[in-house]
Structures are given as C-alpha cells and as structure tokens.
mmCIF file of C-alpha atoms in Angstrom:
data_model
loop_
_atom_site.group_PDB
_atom_site.id
_atom_site.type_symbol
_atom_site.label_atom_id
_atom_site.label_comp_id
_atom_site.label_asym_id
_atom_site.label_seq_id
_atom_site.Cartn_x
_atom_site.Cartn_y
_atom_site.Cartn_z
ATOM 1 C CA MET A 1042 74.599 84.695 27.994
ATOM 2 C CA LYS A 1043 78.289 84.612 28.826
ATOM 3 C CA THR A 1044 79.661 84.233 32.343
ATOM 4 C CA TYR A 1045 82.880 85.699 33.692
ATOM 5 C CA GLN A 1046 83.864 84.499 37.174
ATOM 6 C CA LEU A 1047 86.046 86.848 39.222
ATOM 7 C CA PHE A 1048 88.596 85.900 41.901
ATOM 8 C CA GLN A 1049 90.817 88.021 44.128
ATOM 9 C CA ILE A 1050 94.522 87.174 43.974
ATOM 10 C CA GLU A 1051 96.648 87.206 47.128
ATOM 11 C CA ASP A 1052 99.626 85.347 45.660
ATOM 12 C CA PHE A 1053 100.099 84.208 42.054
ATOM 13 C CA PRO A 1054 103.031 82.712 40.117
ATOM 14 C CA GLU A 1055 104.788 84.694 37.411
ATOM 15 C CA ILE A 1056 104.060 83.262 33.980
ATOM 16 C CA ALA A 1057 106.301 84.118 31.037
ATOM 17 C CA LEU A 1058 105.479 83.788 27.365
ATOM 18 C CA GLY A 1059 106.619 80.356 26.163
ATOM 19 C CA LYS A 1060 107.273 79.137 29.727
ATOM 20 C CA PRO A 1061 104.155 77.429 31.113
ATOM 21 C CA ASN A 1062 103.810 76.988 34.857
ATOM 22 C CA THR A 1063 102.597 73.534 35.946
ATOM 23 C CA ARG A 1064 101.240 72.750 39.422
ATOM 24 C CA LYS A 1065 100.662 69.182 40.653
ATOM 25 C CA ILE A 1066 98.448 67.861 43.444
ATOM 26 C CA GLN A 1067 97.367 64.427 44.664
ATOM 27 C CA VAL A 1068 93.673 63.615 45.135
ATOM 28 C CA ASP A 1069 91.950 60.524 46.475
ATOM 29 C CA MET A 1070 90.229 58.641 43.668
ATOM 30 C CA PHE A 1071 89.254 55.047 43.009
ATOM 31 C CA GLY A 1072 90.663 54.031 46.402
ATOM 32 C CA ASP A 1073 94.108 55.353 45.489
ATOM 33 C CA LYS A 1074 96.008 58.593 44.821
ATOM 34 C CA GLN A 1075 95.563 60.330 41.483
ATOM 35 C CA GLU A 1076 97.839 63.107 40.253
ATOM 36 C CA ILE A 1077 96.246 66.204 38.766
ATOM 37 C CA GLU A 1078 98.248 68.713 36.763
ATOM 38 C CA THR A 1079 97.138 72.312 36.332
ATOM 39 C CA THR A 1080 99.127 74.298 33.777
ATOM 40 C CA LEU A 1081 99.060 78.058 33.267
ATOM 41 C CA TYR A 1082 100.128 79.335 29.847
ATOM 42 C CA MET A 1083 100.740 82.963 28.919
ATOM 43 C CA GLN A 1084 98.774 83.468 25.709
ATOM 44 C CA ASN A 1085 99.145 87.219 25.372
ATOM 45 C CA PRO A 1086 100.906 89.405 27.975
ATOM 46 C CA GLU A 1087 99.455 92.535 26.340
ATOM 47 C CA PHE A 1088 95.967 91.318 25.467
ATOM 48 C CA SER A 1089 94.500 94.677 26.415
ATOM 49 C CA LYS A 1090 95.578 97.616 28.550
ATOM 50 C CA GLY A 1091 96.664 96.145 31.897
ATOM 51 C CA ILE A 1092 95.210 92.704 31.058
ATOM 52 C CA GLN A 1093 97.119 89.482 30.402
ATOM 53 C CA GLN A 1094 95.456 86.586 28.604
ATOM 54 C CA LEU A 1095 96.133 83.136 30.074
ATOM 55 C CA ARG A 1096 95.217 79.623 29.018
ATOM 56 C CA ILE A 1097 94.530 77.125 31.799
ATOM 57 C CA THR A 1098 94.423 73.349 31.461
ATOM 58 C CA SER A 1099 93.552 71.051 34.333
ATOM 59 C CA GLN A 1100 91.285 68.243 35.504
ATOM 60 C CA VAL A 1101 88.257 68.731 37.727
ATOM 61 C CA LYS A 1102 87.076 65.975 40.032
ATOM 62 C CA HIS A 1103 83.332 65.238 40.093
ATOM 63 C CA ASN A 1104 81.481 62.955 42.471
ATOM 64 C CA ALA A 1105 78.749 61.356 40.375
ATOM 65 C CA HIS A 1106 77.255 57.905 39.908
ATOM 66 C CA GLY A 1107 77.073 56.506 36.394
ATOM 67 C CA ILE A 1108 77.819 53.567 34.121
ATOM 68 C CA PHE A 1109 79.923 53.090 31.009
ATOM 69 C CA ARG A 1110 80.607 50.366 28.482
ATOM 70 C CA THR A 1111 84.118 49.122 27.740
ATOM 71 C CA VAL A 1112 85.917 46.078 26.401
ATOM 72 C CA ILE A 1113 87.921 43.838 28.746
ATOM 73 C CA GLU A 1114 89.740 40.825 27.310
ATOM 74 C CA SER A 1115 87.682 41.003 24.097
ATOM 75 C CA ARG A 1116 84.395 41.078 26.010
ATOM 76 C CA ALA A 1117 82.007 44.007 26.346
ATOM 77 C CA GLU A 1118 81.551 44.950 29.981
ATOM 78 C CA THR A 1119 79.278 47.413 31.796
ATOM 79 C CA LEU A 1120 81.001 49.128 34.708
ATOM 80 C CA GLU A 1121 79.845 51.628 37.328
ATOM 81 C CA PHE A 1122 81.676 54.692 38.598
ATOM 82 C CA LEU A 1123 81.145 57.005 41.571
ATOM 83 C CA GLU A 1124 83.627 59.707 40.571
ATOM 84 C CA TYR A 1125 85.467 60.890 37.495
ATOM 85 C CA LEU A 1126 87.937 63.501 36.232
ATOM 86 C CA GLU A 1127 86.892 66.060 33.622
ATOM 87 C CA PRO A 1128 89.681 67.538 31.444
ATOM 88 C CA VAL A 1129 89.237 71.314 31.104
ATOM 89 C CA ASP A 1130 90.931 73.889 28.874
ATOM 90 C CA PHE A 1131 89.845 77.542 28.834
ATOM 91 C CA LEU A 1132 91.014 81.160 28.629
ATOM 92 C CA SER A 1133 91.368 83.457 31.614
ATOM 93 C CA TYR A 1134 92.464 87.023 32.169
ATOM 94 C CA TYR A 1135 94.813 88.350 34.830
ATOM 95 C CA VAL A 1136 94.878 92.002 35.869
ATOM 96 C CA PRO A 1137 98.068 92.392 37.958
ATOM 97 C CA LYS A 1138 97.346 95.972 39.036
ATOM 98 C CA LYS A 1139 93.992 94.965 40.521
ATOM 99 C CA LYS A 1140 95.165 91.510 41.702
ATOM 100 C CA LEU A 1141 92.182 90.114 39.841
ATOM 101 C CA LEU A 1142 91.743 86.831 37.951
ATOM 102 C CA VAL A 1143 88.820 86.612 35.518
ATOM 103 C CA MET A 1144 87.882 83.137 34.274
ATOM 104 C CA GLN A 1145 85.590 82.529 31.315
ATOM 105 C CA ALA A 1146 84.268 79.037 31.995
ATOM 106 C CA PRO A 1147 81.323 77.327 33.721
ATOM 107 C CA LYS A 1148 81.077 78.003 37.455
ATOM 108 C CA LEU A 1149 81.883 74.464 38.587
ATOM 109 C CA THR A 1150 84.878 74.320 36.244
ATOM 110 C CA CYS A 1151 86.267 77.577 37.657
ATOM 111 C CA ARG A 1152 85.788 76.480 41.234
ATOM 112 C CA GLY A 1153 87.356 73.090 40.580
ATOM 113 C CA VAL A 1154 90.446 74.636 38.994
ATOM 114 C CA VAL A 1155 90.748 77.257 41.740
ATOM 115 C CA LYS A 1156 90.551 74.465 44.314
ATOM 116 C CA ASN A 1157 93.416 72.673 42.536
ATOM 117 C CA LEU A 1158 95.521 75.834 42.437
ATOM 118 C CA LYS A 1159 94.872 76.751 46.069
ATOM 119 C CA GLU A 1160 96.377 73.450 47.166
ATOM 120 C CA THR A 1161 99.781 74.358 45.665
ATOM 121 C CA LYS A 1162 102.488 76.591 47.133
ATOM 122 C CA GLY A 1163 102.782 80.176 45.976
ATOM 123 C CA THR A 1164 99.149 80.453 44.943
ATOM 124 C CA LYS A 1165 96.501 82.138 47.066
ATOM 125 C CA ILE A 1166 93.160 82.819 45.408
ATOM 126 C CA ALA A 1167 90.053 84.083 47.169
ATOM 127 C CA GLU A 1168 86.503 83.584 45.974
ATOM 128 C CA LEU A 1169 84.115 86.503 46.237
ATOM 129 C CA LYS A 1170 80.869 86.667 48.164
ATOM 130 C CA VAL A 1171 78.348 89.287 47.061
ATOM 131 C CA SER A 1172 76.210 91.242 49.498
ATOM 132 C CA PHE A 1173 72.891 91.726 47.720
ATOM 133 C CA ASP A 1174 71.736 94.061 50.492
ATOM 134 C CA LYS A 1175 74.487 96.477 49.449
ATOM 135 C CA ILE A 1176 73.512 96.251 45.774
ATOM 136 C CA MET A 1177 70.038 97.475 46.665
ATOM 137 C CA THR A 1178 71.530 100.608 48.247
ATOM 138 C CA LEU A 1179 73.663 101.362 45.162
ATOM 139 C CA GLN A 1180 71.356 100.427 42.263
ATOM 140 C CA ASP A 1181 67.940 101.992 41.761
ATOM 141 C CA GLU A 1182 66.544 99.271 39.507
ATOM 142 C CA TYR A 1183 66.425 95.494 39.220
ATOM 143 C CA ALA A 1184 65.454 94.174 35.785
ATOM 144 C CA GLY A 1185 65.529 90.564 36.966
ATOM 145 C CA ALA A 1186 66.258 88.342 39.955
ATOM 146 C CA TYR A 1187 66.602 84.648 40.712
ATOM 147 C CA PHE A 1188 65.835 83.075 44.053
ATOM 148 C CA ARG A 1189 66.586 79.658 45.579
ATOM 149 C CA GLU A 1190 65.166 77.638 48.463
ATOM 150 C CA LEU A 1191 61.740 79.260 48.217
ATOM 151 C CA THR A 1192 59.773 76.265 49.507
ATOM 152 C CA SER A 1193 60.293 72.564 50.034
ATOM 153 C CA ARG A 1194 59.014 72.019 46.475
ATOM 154 C CA VAL A 1195 60.208 75.123 44.647
ATOM 155 C CA LYS A 1196 63.998 75.041 44.462
ATOM 156 C CA ALA A 1197 64.418 78.122 42.263
ATOM 157 C CA ALA A 1198 62.358 80.829 40.586
ATOM 158 C CA GLY A 1199 63.047 83.927 38.520
ATOM 159 C CA LEU A 1200 61.413 87.304 38.010
ATOM 160 C CA HIS A 1201 61.832 89.708 35.077
ATOM 161 C CA GLY A 1202 60.395 93.153 34.462
ATOM 162 C CA ASP A 1203 60.887 96.830 35.275
ATOM 163 C CA GLN A 1204 61.646 98.040 38.794
ATOM 164 C CA ILE A 1205 60.845 94.571 40.123
ATOM 165 C CA GLN A 1206 62.394 95.431 43.507
ATOM 166 C CA ASP A 1207 59.279 97.517 44.207
ATOM 167 C CA ASP A 1208 56.872 94.694 43.350
ATOM 168 C CA GLN A 1209 55.197 92.821 46.209
ATOM 169 C CA LEU A 1210 56.000 89.446 44.650
ATOM 170 C CA PHE A 1211 59.717 90.292 44.752
ATOM 171 C CA LYS A 1212 59.393 91.337 48.392
ATOM 172 C CA ASN A 1213 57.557 88.107 49.248
ATOM 173 C CA PHE A 1214 60.235 85.986 47.549
ATOM 174 C CA LEU A 1215 62.914 87.945 49.396
ATOM 175 C CA LYS A 1216 61.296 87.050 52.727
ATOM 176 C CA ILE A 1217 61.053 83.308 52.140
ATOM 177 C CA GLY A 1218 63.981 82.588 49.794
ATOM 178 C CA LYS A 1219 67.579 83.549 49.092
ATOM 179 C CA LEU A 1220 68.752 85.732 46.234
ATOM 180 C CA SER A 1221 71.078 83.924 43.835
ATOM 181 C CA CYS A 1222 71.613 86.667 41.285
ATOM 182 C CA VAL A 1223 70.166 89.936 40.045
ATOM 183 C CA ILE A 1224 70.009 91.609 36.637
ATOM 184 C CA ILE A 1225 70.678 95.341 36.593
ATOM 185 C CA PRO A 1226 70.867 98.027 33.890
ATOM 186 C CA TRP A 1227 74.434 99.122 33.128
ATOM 187 C CA LYS A 1228 75.830 102.019 31.134
ATOM 188 C CA ILE A 1229 79.425 102.315 29.959
ATOM 189 C CA GLY A 1230 80.227 105.148 27.577
ATOM 190 C CA SER A 1231 77.419 105.293 25.021
ATOM 191 C CA LEU A 1232 76.446 101.657 25.614
ATOM 192 C CA ASP A 1233 73.296 100.789 27.552
ATOM 193 C CA THR A 1234 73.049 97.117 28.468
ATOM 194 C CA LYS A 1235 72.129 94.783 31.319
ATOM 195 C CA VAL A 1236 74.389 92.550 33.385
ATOM 196 C CA MET A 1237 73.715 89.777 35.836
ATOM 197 C CA ILE A 1238 75.553 89.704 39.168
ATOM 198 C CA THR A 1239 75.778 86.284 40.843
ATOM 199 C CA ALA A 1240 76.245 85.445 44.521
ATOM 200 C CA VAL A 1241 79.828 84.287 43.956
ATOM 201 C CA GLY A 1242 81.176 87.309 42.119
ATOM 202 C CA GLY A 1243 80.181 86.330 38.617
ATOM 203 C CA VAL A 1244 79.356 88.885 35.916
ATOM 204 C CA VAL A 1245 77.047 87.537 33.215
ATOM 205 C CA LEU A 1246 76.727 89.440 29.951
ATOM 206 C CA THR A 1247 73.240 89.424 28.477
ATOM 207 C CA GLN A 1248 74.207 90.351 24.908
ATOM 208 C CA GLU A 1249 76.954 89.735 22.367
ATOM 209 C CA PHE A 1250 79.654 92.371 21.880
ATOM 210 C CA GLY A 1251 81.721 90.766 19.127
ATOM 211 C CA SER A 1252 84.987 91.548 20.899
ATOM 212 C CA LEU A 1253 86.671 89.986 23.922
ATOM 213 C CA GLN A 1254 88.339 93.315 24.661
ATOM 214 C CA LYS A 1255 84.950 95.060 24.844
ATOM 215 C CA GLU A 1256 83.574 92.292 27.053
ATOM 216 C CA LEU A 1257 86.524 92.546 29.455
ATOM 217 C CA GLU A 1258 86.207 96.327 29.504
ATOM 218 C CA LEU A 1259 82.588 95.964 30.595
ATOM 219 C CA VAL A 1260 83.347 93.277 33.208
ATOM 220 C CA LEU A 1261 86.155 95.351 34.731
ATOM 221 C CA ASP A 1262 83.947 98.444 34.742
ATOM 222 C CA VAL A 1263 81.320 96.511 36.723
ATOM 223 C CA HIS A 1264 84.060 95.377 39.104
ATOM 224 C CA LYS A 1265 85.400 98.904 39.560
ATOM 225 C CA GLN A 1266 82.084 100.717 39.879
ATOM 226 C CA LEU A 1267 80.099 98.106 41.806
ATOM 227 C CA LEU A 1268 81.708 94.824 42.867
ATOM 228 C CA VAL A 1269 84.532 96.342 44.916
ATOM 229 C CA LYS A 1270 81.812 97.944 47.062
ATOM 230 C CA ILE A 1271 79.656 94.863 47.583
ATOM 231 C CA VAL A 1272 81.969 91.833 47.782
ATOM 232 C CA LYS A 1273 84.304 90.337 50.335
ATOM 233 C CA PRO A 1274 86.975 87.691 49.644
ATOM 234 C CA VAL A 1275 86.363 84.185 51.009
ATOM 235 C CA SER A 1276 89.566 82.153 51.124
ATOM 236 C CA LYS A 1277 89.943 80.279 54.412
ATOM 237 C CA LYS A 1278 86.604 78.558 54.843
ATOM 238 C CA LYS A 1279 84.796 76.433 52.305
ATOM 239 C CA PHE A 1280 82.244 78.366 50.313
ATOM 240 C CA ASP A 1281 78.791 76.794 49.916
ATOM 241 C CA GLN A 1282 79.022 74.802 46.668
ATOM 242 C CA ASN A 1283 75.281 75.210 46.133
ATOM 243 C CA ILE A 1284 75.180 78.984 46.423
ATOM 244 C CA GLY A 1285 74.146 80.861 43.325
ATOM 245 C CA VAL A 1286 72.341 79.763 40.203
ATOM 246 C CA ASP A 1287 73.842 77.187 37.855
ATOM 247 C CA LEU A 1288 73.654 79.359 34.763
ATOM 248 C CA GLU A 1289 74.910 76.590 32.504
ATOM 249 C CA THR A 1290 71.715 74.604 33.073
ATOM 250 C CA MET A 1291 69.327 77.549 33.363
ATOM 251 C CA PHE A 1292 70.126 79.188 30.043
ATOM 252 C CA ASP A 1293 70.989 78.027 26.575
ATOM 253 C CA ASP A 1294 74.292 79.400 25.317
#
C-alpha cells in the first residue's frame, strides 16, 4: 500500500528549477534552541500535466524516550534521550491550479514537515478533515473500514468484505467507535481498483501501478470526484495527532 497525504495551500513560495527555497525555524530541544531547516527543491516543473514535482528535506522532532551508546573521552557511555530529530527527504507534488500539495511520505513525517513550514512567513498550509458521514451519502459500497477507540481494551479493529456498511457488525462498531479510514471501489477510465480514504485527507493506493504519473492521476481523480465534497481545511487549530490509522505500522510496504 502507498499513501499520498493531501494538503490545501493558502500561500506557498515560488520555487524555481535550480533555486531551492530554504525556511528556518527555532525549536526547543535539549533545554536550548535548535535550528531546523526545511528546503524545497524543484525537481521537475512539468512532471505531468499541471503537476510540479518537488523534493523536500527537513528534520522532524519526535518526543520519545530511549537510550544510545556513544564514546566520550575514549570511554563507552550509555546515555538517555527524551526527544530527537529525524532527518527526512521525500518527493512531493504541487498542483498550482488546485492549490493542492500532495506528499508521498509517512503520515507523521508529512505532518512534522507541514508544521515546520507553517511556522515560516509566506507559507500557509491547511490539513484536511474528512467527513465520513458524507462519504456514506456519495458511495454505495464500503469494501473495508478501520475503527479506533472501540473499547478500553480494543484500540483499533478492521473489517473487510462486500457491502460491509450494511452488515450489523459494521453498524455496531460505528456506534461505539470512531471511523479512521474506509476502503471504497474506484473506477477511472477502464481501471477498476480500490482506494483507502483516511480521516486526515490521505489517499492510500491498494495496488501497484508502475508509474508515478498514473498514481497521481488516480489520486487527483479521487480528490476531484470525492474529496472536495467531503473535506474541510483545518489550519488554525491543532488537529488531533492521534486521529486516523497509522498505516505505516498496520501494513507492510
């Protein structure tokens, strides 16, 4: 499975071929200030019709407890840490006409980089929040669904099958839990496939296409035909970091 995370652009810097755009912010780390650089590179301004291919490098801050071994003054030492920076480097796609940024990276990586960018001048990026109630009025079939917060012991559960929205088990889960994502049939041209829609505007492809252009065509078709009708931008208030399913741990790539 391959995840594309979509973001709505309100303001975005111009990036020219051969002229990377670097943004710097200061974050609190290790009891001091740490500088983080996020650089946007134009890889291909004509990647596909109306789509520019970008490369993004940055660092994402994680709050996590761990230990590591190092050498200090010729002696091996074991040290603890409560936070760390993860270097990230991935491709993204900008669609100027639609004011849409499509990132192809793990969810937490995308959100960390977007957070870095939003703290710089001249960059306004809104996350998307999906209304699953609206999906049910526009799609006549669910081929799969994942729920969270079902009980105090069951943190997440998934269902797969045909027309599962009509099954009583699905209806029971819907009453006691929260939908994180749904899998729906999708047809584009002569291609019949299935896509997963996540709570934060992610489109997950369930099969290989062998071409980035074909993948982007499918993702943008889902955005045009469905997402624009069921999402709203979320830019001013903090979005729940736990919403949605962590696809990177649920599935093997």
